[in-house]
Structure formats: C-alpha cells, structure tokens
Coordinates of C-alpha atoms (C1' of nucleotides) in Angstrom, one line a residue:
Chain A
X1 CA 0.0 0.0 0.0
X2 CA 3.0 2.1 0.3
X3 CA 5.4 3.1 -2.5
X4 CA 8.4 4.1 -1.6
X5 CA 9.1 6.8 -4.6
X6 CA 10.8 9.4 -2.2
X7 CA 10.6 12.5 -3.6
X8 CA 6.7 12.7 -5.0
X9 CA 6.0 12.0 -1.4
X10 CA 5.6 15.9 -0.7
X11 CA 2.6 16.3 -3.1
X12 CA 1.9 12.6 -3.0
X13 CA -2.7 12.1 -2.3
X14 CA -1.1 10.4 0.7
X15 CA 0.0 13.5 2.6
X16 CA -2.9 15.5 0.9
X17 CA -5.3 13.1 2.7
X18 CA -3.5 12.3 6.1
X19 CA -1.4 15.6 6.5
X20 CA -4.0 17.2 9.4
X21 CA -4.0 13.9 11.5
X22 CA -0.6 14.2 13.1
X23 CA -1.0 18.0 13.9
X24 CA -2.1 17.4 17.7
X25 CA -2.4 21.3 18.4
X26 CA -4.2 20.0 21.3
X27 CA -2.6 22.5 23.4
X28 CA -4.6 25.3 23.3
X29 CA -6.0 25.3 26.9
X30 CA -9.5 24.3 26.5
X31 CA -9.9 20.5 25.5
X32 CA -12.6 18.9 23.2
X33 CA -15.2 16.7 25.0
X34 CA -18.2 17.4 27.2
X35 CA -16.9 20.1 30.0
X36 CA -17.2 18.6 33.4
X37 CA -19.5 20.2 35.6
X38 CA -22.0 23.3 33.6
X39 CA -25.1 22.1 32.2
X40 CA -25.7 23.1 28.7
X41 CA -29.0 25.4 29.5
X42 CA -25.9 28.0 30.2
X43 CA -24.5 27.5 27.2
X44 CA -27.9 27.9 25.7
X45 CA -28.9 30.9 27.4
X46 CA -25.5 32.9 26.8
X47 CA -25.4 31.9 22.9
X48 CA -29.4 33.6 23.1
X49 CA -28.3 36.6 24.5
X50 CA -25.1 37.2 22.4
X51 CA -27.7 36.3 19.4
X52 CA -29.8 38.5 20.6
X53 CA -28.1 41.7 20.9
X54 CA -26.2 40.6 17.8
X55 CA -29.6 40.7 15.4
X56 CA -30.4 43.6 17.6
X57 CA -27.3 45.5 16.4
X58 CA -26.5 44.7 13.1
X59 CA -29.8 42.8 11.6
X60 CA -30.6 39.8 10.5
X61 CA -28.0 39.2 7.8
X62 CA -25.7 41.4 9.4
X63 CA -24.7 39.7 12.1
X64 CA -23.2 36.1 11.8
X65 CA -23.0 33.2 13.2
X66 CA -19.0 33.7 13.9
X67 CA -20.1 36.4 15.7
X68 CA -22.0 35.1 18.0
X69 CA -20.5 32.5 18.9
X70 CA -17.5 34.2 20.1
X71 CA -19.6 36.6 21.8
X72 CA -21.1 33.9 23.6
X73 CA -17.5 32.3 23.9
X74 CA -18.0 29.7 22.2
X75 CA -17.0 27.5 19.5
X76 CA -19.0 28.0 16.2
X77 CA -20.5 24.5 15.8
X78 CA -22.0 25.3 19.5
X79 CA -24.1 27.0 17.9
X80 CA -25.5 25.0 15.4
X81 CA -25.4 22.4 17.3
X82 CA -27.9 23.8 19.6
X83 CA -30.2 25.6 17.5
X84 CA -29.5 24.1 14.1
X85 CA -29.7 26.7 11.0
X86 CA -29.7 30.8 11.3
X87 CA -33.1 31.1 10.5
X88 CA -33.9 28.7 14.1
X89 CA -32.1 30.7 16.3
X90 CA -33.5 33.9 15.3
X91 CA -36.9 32.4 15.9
X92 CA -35.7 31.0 19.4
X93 CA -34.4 34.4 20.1
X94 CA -37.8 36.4 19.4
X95 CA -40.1 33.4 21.2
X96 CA -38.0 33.0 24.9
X97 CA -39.5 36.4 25.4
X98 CA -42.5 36.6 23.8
X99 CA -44.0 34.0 25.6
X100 CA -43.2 35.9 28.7
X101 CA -44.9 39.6 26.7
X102 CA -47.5 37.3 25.8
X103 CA -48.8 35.9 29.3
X104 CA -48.2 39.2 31.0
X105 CA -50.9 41.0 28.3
X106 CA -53.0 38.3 28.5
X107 CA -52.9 38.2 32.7
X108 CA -53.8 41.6 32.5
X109 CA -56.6 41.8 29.7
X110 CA -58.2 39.0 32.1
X111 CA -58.2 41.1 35.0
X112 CA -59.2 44.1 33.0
X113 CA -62.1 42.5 31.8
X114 CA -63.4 40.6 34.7
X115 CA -63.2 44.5 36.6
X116 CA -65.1 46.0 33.4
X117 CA -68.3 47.5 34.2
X118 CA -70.9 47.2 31.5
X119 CA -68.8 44.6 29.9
X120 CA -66.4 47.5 28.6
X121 CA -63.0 48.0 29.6
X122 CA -62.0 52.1 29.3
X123 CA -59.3 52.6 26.7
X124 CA -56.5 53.9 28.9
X125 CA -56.6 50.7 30.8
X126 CA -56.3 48.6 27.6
X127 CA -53.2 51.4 26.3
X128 CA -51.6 50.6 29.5
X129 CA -52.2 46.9 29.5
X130 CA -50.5 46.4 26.2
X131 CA -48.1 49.0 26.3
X132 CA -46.9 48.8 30.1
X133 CA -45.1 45.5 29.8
X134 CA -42.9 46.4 27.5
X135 CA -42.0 49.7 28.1
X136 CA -41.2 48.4 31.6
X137 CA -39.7 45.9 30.5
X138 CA -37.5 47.7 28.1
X139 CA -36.8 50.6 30.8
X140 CA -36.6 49.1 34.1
X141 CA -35.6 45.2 33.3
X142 CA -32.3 43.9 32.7
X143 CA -29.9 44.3 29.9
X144 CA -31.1 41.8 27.9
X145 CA -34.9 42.9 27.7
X146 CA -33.6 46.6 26.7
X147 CA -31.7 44.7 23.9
X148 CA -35.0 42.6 23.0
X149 CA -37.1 45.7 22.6
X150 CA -34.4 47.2 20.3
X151 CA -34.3 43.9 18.6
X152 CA -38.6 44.1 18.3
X153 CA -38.2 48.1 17.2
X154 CA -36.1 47.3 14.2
X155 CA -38.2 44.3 12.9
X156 CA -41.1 46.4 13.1
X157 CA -41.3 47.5 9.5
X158 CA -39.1 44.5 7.5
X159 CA -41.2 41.8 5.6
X160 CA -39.1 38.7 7.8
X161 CA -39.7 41.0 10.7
X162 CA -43.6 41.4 10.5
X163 CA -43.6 37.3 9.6
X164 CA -42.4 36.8 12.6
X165 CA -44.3 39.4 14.7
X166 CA -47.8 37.9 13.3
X167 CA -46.4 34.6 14.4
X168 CA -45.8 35.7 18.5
X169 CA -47.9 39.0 18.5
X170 CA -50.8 38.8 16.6
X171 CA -53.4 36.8 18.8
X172 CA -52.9 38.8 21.6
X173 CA -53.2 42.0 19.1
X174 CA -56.5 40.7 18.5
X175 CA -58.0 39.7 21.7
X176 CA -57.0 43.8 22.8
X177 CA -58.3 44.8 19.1
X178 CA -61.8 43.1 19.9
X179 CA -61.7 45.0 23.3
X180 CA -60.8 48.3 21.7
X181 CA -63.8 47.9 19.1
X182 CA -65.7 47.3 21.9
X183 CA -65.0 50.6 24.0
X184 CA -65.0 52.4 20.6
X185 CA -68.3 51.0 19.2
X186 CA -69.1 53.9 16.9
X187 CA -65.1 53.8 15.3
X188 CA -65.1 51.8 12.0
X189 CA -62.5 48.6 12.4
X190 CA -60.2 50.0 9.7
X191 CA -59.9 53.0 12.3
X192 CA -59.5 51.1 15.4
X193 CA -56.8 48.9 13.7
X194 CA -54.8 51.9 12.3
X195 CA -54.9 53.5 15.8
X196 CA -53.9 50.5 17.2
X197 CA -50.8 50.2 14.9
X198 CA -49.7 54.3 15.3
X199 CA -50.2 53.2 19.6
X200 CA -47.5 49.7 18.5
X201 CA -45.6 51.7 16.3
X202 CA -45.0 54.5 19.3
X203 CA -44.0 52.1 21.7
X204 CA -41.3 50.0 19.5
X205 CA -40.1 53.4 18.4
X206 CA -39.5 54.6 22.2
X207 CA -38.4 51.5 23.8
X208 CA -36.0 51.1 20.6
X209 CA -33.8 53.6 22.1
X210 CA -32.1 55.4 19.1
X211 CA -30.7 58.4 20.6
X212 CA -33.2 60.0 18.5
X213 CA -34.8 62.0 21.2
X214 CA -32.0 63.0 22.8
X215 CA -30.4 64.5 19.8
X216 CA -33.0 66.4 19.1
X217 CA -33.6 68.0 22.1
X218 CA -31.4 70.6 24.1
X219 CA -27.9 69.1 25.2
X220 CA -28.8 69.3 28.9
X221 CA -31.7 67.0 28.6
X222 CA -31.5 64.4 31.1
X223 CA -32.1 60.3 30.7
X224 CA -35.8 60.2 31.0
X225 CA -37.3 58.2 33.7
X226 CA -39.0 55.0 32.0
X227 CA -42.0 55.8 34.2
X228 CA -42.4 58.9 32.8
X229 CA -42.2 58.3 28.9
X230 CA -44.8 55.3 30.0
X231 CA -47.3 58.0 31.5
X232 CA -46.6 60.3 28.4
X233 CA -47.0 57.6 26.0
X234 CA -50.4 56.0 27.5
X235 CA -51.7 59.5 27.6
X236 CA -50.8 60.7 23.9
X237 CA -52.2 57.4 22.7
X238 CA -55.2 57.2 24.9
X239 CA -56.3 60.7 23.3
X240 CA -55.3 59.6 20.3
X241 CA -57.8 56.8 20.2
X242 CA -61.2 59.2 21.9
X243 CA -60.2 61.1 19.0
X244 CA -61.4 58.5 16.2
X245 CA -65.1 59.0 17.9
X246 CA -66.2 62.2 17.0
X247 CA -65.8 63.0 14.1
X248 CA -65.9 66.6 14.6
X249 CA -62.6 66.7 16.7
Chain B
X1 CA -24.6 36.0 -14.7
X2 CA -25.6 33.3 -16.9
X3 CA -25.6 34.9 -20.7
X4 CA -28.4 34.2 -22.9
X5 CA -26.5 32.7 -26.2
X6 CA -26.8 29.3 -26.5
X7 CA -24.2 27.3 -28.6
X8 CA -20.8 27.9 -26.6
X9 CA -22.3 27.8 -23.3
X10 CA -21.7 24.1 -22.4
X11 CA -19.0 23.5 -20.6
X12 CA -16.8 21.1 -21.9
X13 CA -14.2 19.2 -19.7
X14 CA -11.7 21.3 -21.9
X15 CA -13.5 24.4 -21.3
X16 CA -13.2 23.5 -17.2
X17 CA -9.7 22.3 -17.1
X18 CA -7.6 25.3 -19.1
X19 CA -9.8 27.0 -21.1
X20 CA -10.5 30.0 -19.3
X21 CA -7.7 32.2 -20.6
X22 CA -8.2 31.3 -24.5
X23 CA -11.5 32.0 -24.4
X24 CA -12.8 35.3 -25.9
X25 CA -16.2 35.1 -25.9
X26 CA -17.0 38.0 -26.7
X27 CA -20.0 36.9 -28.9
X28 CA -23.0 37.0 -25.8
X29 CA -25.0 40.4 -27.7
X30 CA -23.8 42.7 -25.8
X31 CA -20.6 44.4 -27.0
X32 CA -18.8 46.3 -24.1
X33 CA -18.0 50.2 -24.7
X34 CA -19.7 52.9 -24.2
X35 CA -23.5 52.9 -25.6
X36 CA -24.7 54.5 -28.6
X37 CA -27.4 56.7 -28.1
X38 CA -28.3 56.9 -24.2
X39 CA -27.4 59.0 -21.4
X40 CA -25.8 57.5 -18.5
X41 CA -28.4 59.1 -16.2
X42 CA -30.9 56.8 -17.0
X43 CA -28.5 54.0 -16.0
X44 CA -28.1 55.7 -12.8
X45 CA -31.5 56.1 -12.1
X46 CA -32.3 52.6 -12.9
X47 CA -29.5 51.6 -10.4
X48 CA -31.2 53.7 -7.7
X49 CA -34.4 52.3 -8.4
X50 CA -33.6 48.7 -7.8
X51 CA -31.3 49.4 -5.2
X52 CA -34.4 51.0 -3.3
X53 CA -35.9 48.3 -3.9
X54 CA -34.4 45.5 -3.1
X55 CA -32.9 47.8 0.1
X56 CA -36.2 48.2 1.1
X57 CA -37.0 44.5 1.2
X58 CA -34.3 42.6 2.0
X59 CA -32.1 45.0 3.8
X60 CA -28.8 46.9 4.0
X61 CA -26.8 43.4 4.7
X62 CA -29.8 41.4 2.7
X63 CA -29.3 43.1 -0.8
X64 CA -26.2 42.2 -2.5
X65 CA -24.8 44.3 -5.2
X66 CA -25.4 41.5 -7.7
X67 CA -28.8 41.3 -6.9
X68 CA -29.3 45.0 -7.6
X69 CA -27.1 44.9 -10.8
X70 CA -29.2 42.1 -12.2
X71 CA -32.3 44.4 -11.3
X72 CA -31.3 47.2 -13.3
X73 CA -30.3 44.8 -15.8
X74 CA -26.8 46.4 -15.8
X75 CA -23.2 44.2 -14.9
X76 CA -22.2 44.4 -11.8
X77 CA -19.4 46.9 -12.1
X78 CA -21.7 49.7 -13.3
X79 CA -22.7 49.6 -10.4
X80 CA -19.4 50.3 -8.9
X81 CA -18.1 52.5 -11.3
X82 CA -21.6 55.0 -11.0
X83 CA -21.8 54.6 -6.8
X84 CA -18.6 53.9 -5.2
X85 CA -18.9 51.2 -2.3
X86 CA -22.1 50.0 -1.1
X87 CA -22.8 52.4 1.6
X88 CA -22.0 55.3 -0.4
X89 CA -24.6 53.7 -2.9
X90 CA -26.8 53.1 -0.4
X91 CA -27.1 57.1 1.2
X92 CA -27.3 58.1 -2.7
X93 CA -30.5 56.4 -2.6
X94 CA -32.0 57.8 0.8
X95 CA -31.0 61.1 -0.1
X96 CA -32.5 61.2 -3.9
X97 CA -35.8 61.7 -2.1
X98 CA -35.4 63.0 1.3
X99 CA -33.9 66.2 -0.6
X100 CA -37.8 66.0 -1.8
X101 CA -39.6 65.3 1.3
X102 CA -37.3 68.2 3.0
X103 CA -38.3 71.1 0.7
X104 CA -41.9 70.0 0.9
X105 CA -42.3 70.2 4.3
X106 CA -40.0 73.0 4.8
X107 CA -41.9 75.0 2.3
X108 CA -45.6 73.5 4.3
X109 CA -43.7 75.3 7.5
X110 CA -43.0 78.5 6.2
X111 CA -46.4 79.3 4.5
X112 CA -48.1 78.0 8.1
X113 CA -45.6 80.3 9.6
X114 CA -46.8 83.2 7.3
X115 CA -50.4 82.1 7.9
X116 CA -50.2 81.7 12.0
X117 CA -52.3 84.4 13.9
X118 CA -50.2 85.2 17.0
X119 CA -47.2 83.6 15.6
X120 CA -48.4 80.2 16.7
X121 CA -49.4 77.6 14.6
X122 CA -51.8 75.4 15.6
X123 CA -51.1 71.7 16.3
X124 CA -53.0 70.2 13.6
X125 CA -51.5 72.0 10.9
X126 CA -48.2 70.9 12.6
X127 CA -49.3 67.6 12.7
X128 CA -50.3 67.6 8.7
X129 CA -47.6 69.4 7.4
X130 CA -45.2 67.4 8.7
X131 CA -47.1 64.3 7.9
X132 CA -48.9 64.1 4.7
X133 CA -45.5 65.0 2.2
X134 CA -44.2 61.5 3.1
X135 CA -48.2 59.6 3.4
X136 CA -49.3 60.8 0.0
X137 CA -46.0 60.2 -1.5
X138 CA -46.3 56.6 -0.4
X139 CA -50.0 56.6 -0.9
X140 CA -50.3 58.2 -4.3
X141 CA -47.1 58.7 -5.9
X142 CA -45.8 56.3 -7.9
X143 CA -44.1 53.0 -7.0
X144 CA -41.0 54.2 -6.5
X145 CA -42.3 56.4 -3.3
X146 CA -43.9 53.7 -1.5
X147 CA -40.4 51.4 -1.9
X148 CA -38.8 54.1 -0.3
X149 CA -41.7 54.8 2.1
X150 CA -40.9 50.9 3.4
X151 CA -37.5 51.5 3.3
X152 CA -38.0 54.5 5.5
X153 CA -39.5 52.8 7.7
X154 CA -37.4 49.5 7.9
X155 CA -34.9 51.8 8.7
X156 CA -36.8 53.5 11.5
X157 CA -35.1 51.8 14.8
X158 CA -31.9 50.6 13.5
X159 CA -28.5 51.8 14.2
X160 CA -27.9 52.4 10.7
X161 CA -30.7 54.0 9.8
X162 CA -30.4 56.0 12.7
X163 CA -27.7 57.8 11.3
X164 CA -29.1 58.4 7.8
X165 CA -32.2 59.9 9.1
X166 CA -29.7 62.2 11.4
X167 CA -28.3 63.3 8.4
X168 CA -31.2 63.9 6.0
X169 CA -34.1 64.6 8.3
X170 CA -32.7 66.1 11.3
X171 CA -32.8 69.8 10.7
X172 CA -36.5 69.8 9.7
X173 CA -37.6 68.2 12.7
X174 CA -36.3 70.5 14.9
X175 CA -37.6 73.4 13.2
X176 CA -41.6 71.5 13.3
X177 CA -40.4 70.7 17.1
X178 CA -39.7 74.2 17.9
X179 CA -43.1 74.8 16.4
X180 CA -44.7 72.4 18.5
X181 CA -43.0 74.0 21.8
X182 CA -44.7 77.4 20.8
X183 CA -48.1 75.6 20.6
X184 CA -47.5 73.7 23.4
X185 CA -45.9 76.3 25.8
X186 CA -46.8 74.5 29.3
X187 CA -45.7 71.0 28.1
X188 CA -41.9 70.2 28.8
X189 CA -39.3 69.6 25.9
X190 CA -39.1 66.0 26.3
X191 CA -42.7 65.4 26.5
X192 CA -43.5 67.0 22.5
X193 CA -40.5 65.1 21.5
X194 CA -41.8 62.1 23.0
X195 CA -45.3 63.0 20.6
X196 CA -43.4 63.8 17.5
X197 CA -41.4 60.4 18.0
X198 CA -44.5 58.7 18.4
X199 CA -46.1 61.2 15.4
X200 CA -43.0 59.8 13.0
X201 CA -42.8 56.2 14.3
X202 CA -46.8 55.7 13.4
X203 CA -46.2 57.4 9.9
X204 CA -43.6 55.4 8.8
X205 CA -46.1 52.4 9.9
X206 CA -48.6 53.0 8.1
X207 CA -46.7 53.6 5.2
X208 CA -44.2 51.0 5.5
X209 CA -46.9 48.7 4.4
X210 CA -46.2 45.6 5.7
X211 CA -49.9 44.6 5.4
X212 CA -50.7 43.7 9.4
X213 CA -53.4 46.0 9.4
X214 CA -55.2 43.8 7.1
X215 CA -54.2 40.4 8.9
X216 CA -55.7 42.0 12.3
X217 CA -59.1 43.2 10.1
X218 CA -61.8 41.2 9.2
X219 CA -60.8 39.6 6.1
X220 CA -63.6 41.4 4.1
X221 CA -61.5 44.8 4.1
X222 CA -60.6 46.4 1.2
X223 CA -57.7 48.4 0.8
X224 CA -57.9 51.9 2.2
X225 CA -57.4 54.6 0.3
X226 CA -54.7 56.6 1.8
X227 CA -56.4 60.1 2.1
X228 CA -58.5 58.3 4.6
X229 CA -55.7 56.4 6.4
X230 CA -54.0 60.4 6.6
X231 CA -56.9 62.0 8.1
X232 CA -57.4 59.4 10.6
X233 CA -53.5 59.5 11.9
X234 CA -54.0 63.1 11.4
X235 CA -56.9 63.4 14.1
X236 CA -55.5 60.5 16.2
X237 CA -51.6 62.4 16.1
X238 CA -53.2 65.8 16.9
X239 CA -55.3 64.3 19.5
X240 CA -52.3 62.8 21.3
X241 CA -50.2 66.5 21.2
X242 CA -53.0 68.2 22.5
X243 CA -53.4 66.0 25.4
X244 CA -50.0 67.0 26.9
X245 CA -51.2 69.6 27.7
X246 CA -53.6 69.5 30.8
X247 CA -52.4 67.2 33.1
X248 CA -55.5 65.5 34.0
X249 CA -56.4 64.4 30.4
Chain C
dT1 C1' -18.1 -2.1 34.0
dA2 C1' -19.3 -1.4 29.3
dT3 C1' -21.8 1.1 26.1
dT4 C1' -24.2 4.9 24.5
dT5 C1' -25.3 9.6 24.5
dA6 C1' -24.4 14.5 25.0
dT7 C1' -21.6 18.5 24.3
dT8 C1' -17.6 20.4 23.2
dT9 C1' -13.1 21.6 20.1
dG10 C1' -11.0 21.8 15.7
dT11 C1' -11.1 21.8 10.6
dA12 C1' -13.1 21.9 5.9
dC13 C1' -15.6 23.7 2.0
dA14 C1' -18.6 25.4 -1.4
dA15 C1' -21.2 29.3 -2.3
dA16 C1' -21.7 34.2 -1.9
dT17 C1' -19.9 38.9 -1.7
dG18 C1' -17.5 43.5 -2.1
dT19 C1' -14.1 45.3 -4.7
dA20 C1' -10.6 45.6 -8.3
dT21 C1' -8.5 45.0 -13.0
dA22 C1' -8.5 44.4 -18.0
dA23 C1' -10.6 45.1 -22.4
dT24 C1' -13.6 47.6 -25.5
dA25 C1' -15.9 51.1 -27.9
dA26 C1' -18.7 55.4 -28.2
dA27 C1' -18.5 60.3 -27.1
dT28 C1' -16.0 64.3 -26.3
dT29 C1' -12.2 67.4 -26.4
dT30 C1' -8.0 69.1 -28.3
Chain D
dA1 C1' -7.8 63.6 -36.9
dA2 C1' -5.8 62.3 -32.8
dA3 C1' -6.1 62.0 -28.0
dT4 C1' -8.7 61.7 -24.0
dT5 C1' -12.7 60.7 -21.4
dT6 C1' -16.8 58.0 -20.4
dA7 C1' -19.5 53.9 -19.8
dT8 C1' -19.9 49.4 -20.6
dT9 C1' -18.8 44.0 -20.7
dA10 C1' -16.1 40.4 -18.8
dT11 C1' -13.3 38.4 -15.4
dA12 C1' -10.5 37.7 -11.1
dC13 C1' -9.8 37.4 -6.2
dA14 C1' -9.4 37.5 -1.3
dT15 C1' -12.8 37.3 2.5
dT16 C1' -16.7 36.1 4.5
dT17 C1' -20.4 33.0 5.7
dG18 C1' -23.6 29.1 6.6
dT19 C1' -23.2 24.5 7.1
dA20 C1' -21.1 20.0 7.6
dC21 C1' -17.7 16.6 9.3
dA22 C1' -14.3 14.4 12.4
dA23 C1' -12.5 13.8 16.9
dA24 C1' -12.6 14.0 21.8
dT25 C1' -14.4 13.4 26.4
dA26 C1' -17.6 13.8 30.3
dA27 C1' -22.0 12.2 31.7
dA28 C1' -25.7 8.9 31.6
dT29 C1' -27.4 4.4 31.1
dA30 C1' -27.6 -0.5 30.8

DNA sequence: TATTTATTTGTACAAATGTATAATAAATTT
DNA sequence: AAATTTATTATACATTTGTACAAATAAATA
C-alpha cells in the first residue's frame, strides 16, 4: 500500500489526505469533549443573548454566526449544534421572550375584563395593559430585555420581521383589538386597527432607544425616567384613540 | 450571470480544465463600450431604483450588489463604477428623495408660519404638514415612493438608519419641534418630543406597508385609500399632542 | 463495568460577496 | 484627426459565511 518513490511523497494524495492527523495542536488550553460540571441550558442561554443583541445591532444578515459564537465564547459548531440553522435561532431568540410579553398581556386583559363595568374595559386601561409590559420591561428590566425591545423596534417595519411578529404577536393584538372595538363602538374597524398600529408603532419606536430624542432636544436634557415616557405615551395614545369618535374633533 | 447565447455555453471538460484564458467570448449580444445613443443618467436612475428596492426588502446586509445589478439589468461593475462602495450607494438612494420630502415640508412650514395668527401655529397644521409630504407620496405617488416609504421605515429603529435619518431629516424636525414648543408652551421639551417620535414612528407604519393591518381586520377589508388612512392618523396624532397639555387628560 | 449519549473543540468547504482589473468602444475634447 | 474621457462588458480574487464533518471526552445508562 505504500510506494516508496521518495521525492513525489511531498505532493503525494497520501500526505494530501492524512497531513492534518498528526498536527495534535491539542494545546490550546480548553480540550474537546463534554466540559465537566455546567449544564448546557448556560451554554444555551449565553449563545441567546449574544444572538440577541447581535440581530439587535446589526440585523438579520448582518450579524453572523462567527459572531455570535465568540460573543457567547464559544466555539462556532456550538451553535449549530444547539439551534441548528440561522433562520432557528433567530426564531428561538424572538419566542423566549414573547412567551413571557405574551402571558403578561393576557394576565392583564383578564383582570381588566373581569373589573369592566358594563362589559367595557375604558381605553387607557387597555393602552396601559398592552403597552406597560414592554416599556417596563424595556426601561426598568435587565440588559437583555432593553436589547430585545431594540431587537422588536427594528423588525417592526421589515417583511421577515412582520412574519415573525404575526407569528408571536398577533393573537394577543386581536384579543386587545376586539376589546378596543368594543370601548369604541361607533369607530369603523379599519380606524381602530390603524390607531392600534400608530399606539404599536410609538411604543417599539420609544423603547428602541435610538438616541433619537436625545439628539434632538437641548444638550442638557436628562435620561428620561422609563415611568415617565410610559405616562406620556399612554396619555398621547389614549387621546389619540377618543379622537377617532367624533368626528368633529 | 448566466448569458443568454446558447451554442458555446456548455462546458466542456476542456473548457473546465484550461480553457478560461483562451476564451474570448465576446459573442453574448452585448458588446462592451460605451452605448450609442443613451445618457448614462438613465443608467443611474435605474441603479437607484432597484437598489431602493431590493434595500427596502431585503435589507442593507440582505441586498447584494449583484442582486441589484441584475435588477437594473446592468453588470455588476456599473454599479461600482456609478456609486462607489455600497454604503455610499446606499445614502445616494436615501437622499434622492429625502432632498424631496425636505423642501416640501420646509416649504408647508413656512407658509403655516406666514399664515399663524399670533405667531403660533396650531397643532393640527403641525401635525399635517409634517405628515402628509411622506403619506401621500407613499400613498399616491408612484411605486418608486412607496419602496422608499418601506425602506423609511425598515430603517426606523436601527443603528444604521439612525444615522441616515440624522443626516437627512434632522434639521426639519427640529424646526416642526420648535413649532410644537410654541403651541404647546406648558408641556416640557421631552414630553412634544416624545409626541413627534410617536407622530413619526406611526407614519412610517402606516406607510411602511407591511400589510398587518389587514391580517388583524376582518378579512372582508378592502384596501384603504390613503387620504382616509392620513386624516385618521391626522386626528389621532393631533389628538395625542393636544393631550399634553392638561395634566389631567 | 461497558456502552451509549451529549456536548464540546477543531477543521473543511462550497457558495456568496464586495471590490478591483482588463478590455472595448462610443462620445467628447483638443 | 488624434487623444482623452466616459461607460460598458467580462473576469478575477481575497474574504466572509452558513453548514457540515471528524475527533474527543464527560455524563448517563444498561
């Protein structure tokens, strides 16, 4: 099986084929093999939030998978290997928090309708409802739900972004859509569902956290509390909404 | 890529193993050289047309210069050779129309400036102005407005876009804001910027166009025509300013 | 204890991508 | 008329990127 024709053995298929085997560059601290004591939930979790504020920051296509994984300091396969192709992992990235978005709107569209009198819940308590979680979330939470809200902000207005939005968002839209008809009974639905997307499109825009506002204000203006651009926002958009009644506003 | 003549197009295993040199195949229709009869402007504008385009759906990252080259039906270097690199490219087609939208509004301001009793213009106005350049553009004008209508508003919460709005639409929103101060003298700075962010971030919804309006509607509803959709985010946008104001709304 | 499974490191690769170069020919200028 | 500029076709290339494969080893299971 071996020829012995010395000098072809540089370019020989031989070496081509079984050159990388005896490089044992084993050396490099960290060793192959399942690590001793960490569950893999922590690897999960930390290649989810590198992901996270990666498609956050530079988009969908602009950030890759090299880059996350050594933001999450890992090695690139990790990733696949947990969450199989790009398009996966983005979708695990929106849904670990919009389950969470999800069951705190619902939670409170429950209560708000089991303390509705006459059957009708008033339209500040369903702007707050919907709104409150995520501004809160966005202002007051941890790092990673600031970057989430950026990350929901920019898919706002992208054709893979609004796919995805109609598959986490849009039954709880409607359930607060049916309320808002229902508070606004003399508001044609067209109306009611373009108020309802000006009230969506506020809040992404705020919690997205450009710099916009800043910039265009005076220097000296301070970071706002995330209470009070809540307050603001439920109040602008509650008017906004009473507005679509009369038509003689 | 692929040229449309058929005979030499197969590829031999001569033509894969050492061909590529020899080959002068220049016989695919097209000669190179400058054109006869047209202009290069139209090349250009067909450029910026598909760029929008394709910018506007599959993003900054998402289009590839190929993709926009086959678009305008040109080779990929004329692309190149007209633009530069892709960013620069890529601000050529934001600004072709934002040097538009600017002069409309700013020309809007300055008759309502002429026109304000008291030197105060009221809110509505404000609010119209500002907003139905860019709606009735999208709405009404032709294709190429609504493309960049999406794109506007794909680019709404992103870094990136960010910084191109900074640097085309900056300067006119802080002349409508100082506006909006003198209408809303007892409402503090960051409050009307908080209500023109939410003003901007509803416009470029609706006219981004990424149909969830209709998914959240009954199914039976026709598309709107945009005059309507304008005076309702008119009414609801002005609504919202006004209800700054007085602190118990 | 032996075998299998789970999770990691390390490497490879074909396709895609932004950019650059060469060649060519019409238009413009000198 | 000659030289230069302009605008196009055609090709090349170094990187980047998503995905796949191979090897290694701790944990789980039989």
């Amino acid at each position: 099986m071996q020829s012995i024709d010395g000098l072809e053995n540089e370019i020989s298929l031989e070496t081509a084929f079984e050159a990388t085997p005896p490089t044992p560059k084993r050396q490099t601290g960290k060793k192959p093999g399942r690590p001793k004591g960490k569950s893999s939930d922590q690897t999960r979790e930390r290649i989810l939030d590198a992901a996270e504020r990666l498609f956050a920051n530079e988009g969908y296509d602009g950030a890759t998978l090299r880059d996350v994984a050594a933001a999450a300091d890992v090695q690139l396969h990790a990733v696949g290997y947990h969450f199989g192709p790009k398009d996966i992992l983005f979708d695990t990235v929106i849904s670990r928090r919009s389950v969470i978005m999800t069951e705190l709107r619902m939670n409170a569209l429950s209560a708000a309708r089991r303390a509705a009198v006459g059957g009708v819940v008033p339209i500040e308590t369903l702007v707050r409802d919907y709104i409150s979680p995520f501004v809160l979330s966005a202002g007051e939470g941890d790092r990673g739900w600031r970057t989430y809200a950026a990350l929901m902000g920019r898919l706002a207005n992208s054709p893979l972004g609004t796919e995805i939005i109609a598959r986490h968002y849009d039954a709880t839209a409607r359930e607060y859509l049916k309320e808002f008809s229902r508070a606004l009974p003399d508001v044609i639905e067209a109306d009611v569902i373009e108020g309802f997307s000006a009230m969506v499109a506020a809040m992404l825009g705020l919690c997205a956290d450009t710099g916009r506002p800043a910039r265009l204000g005076q220097p000296k203006i301070a970071h706002r509390k995330p209470s009070d651009s809540l307050e603001t926002l439920v109040r602008f958009q509650t008017a906004g909404f009473k507005s679509l009644g009369n038509v003689d506003g």
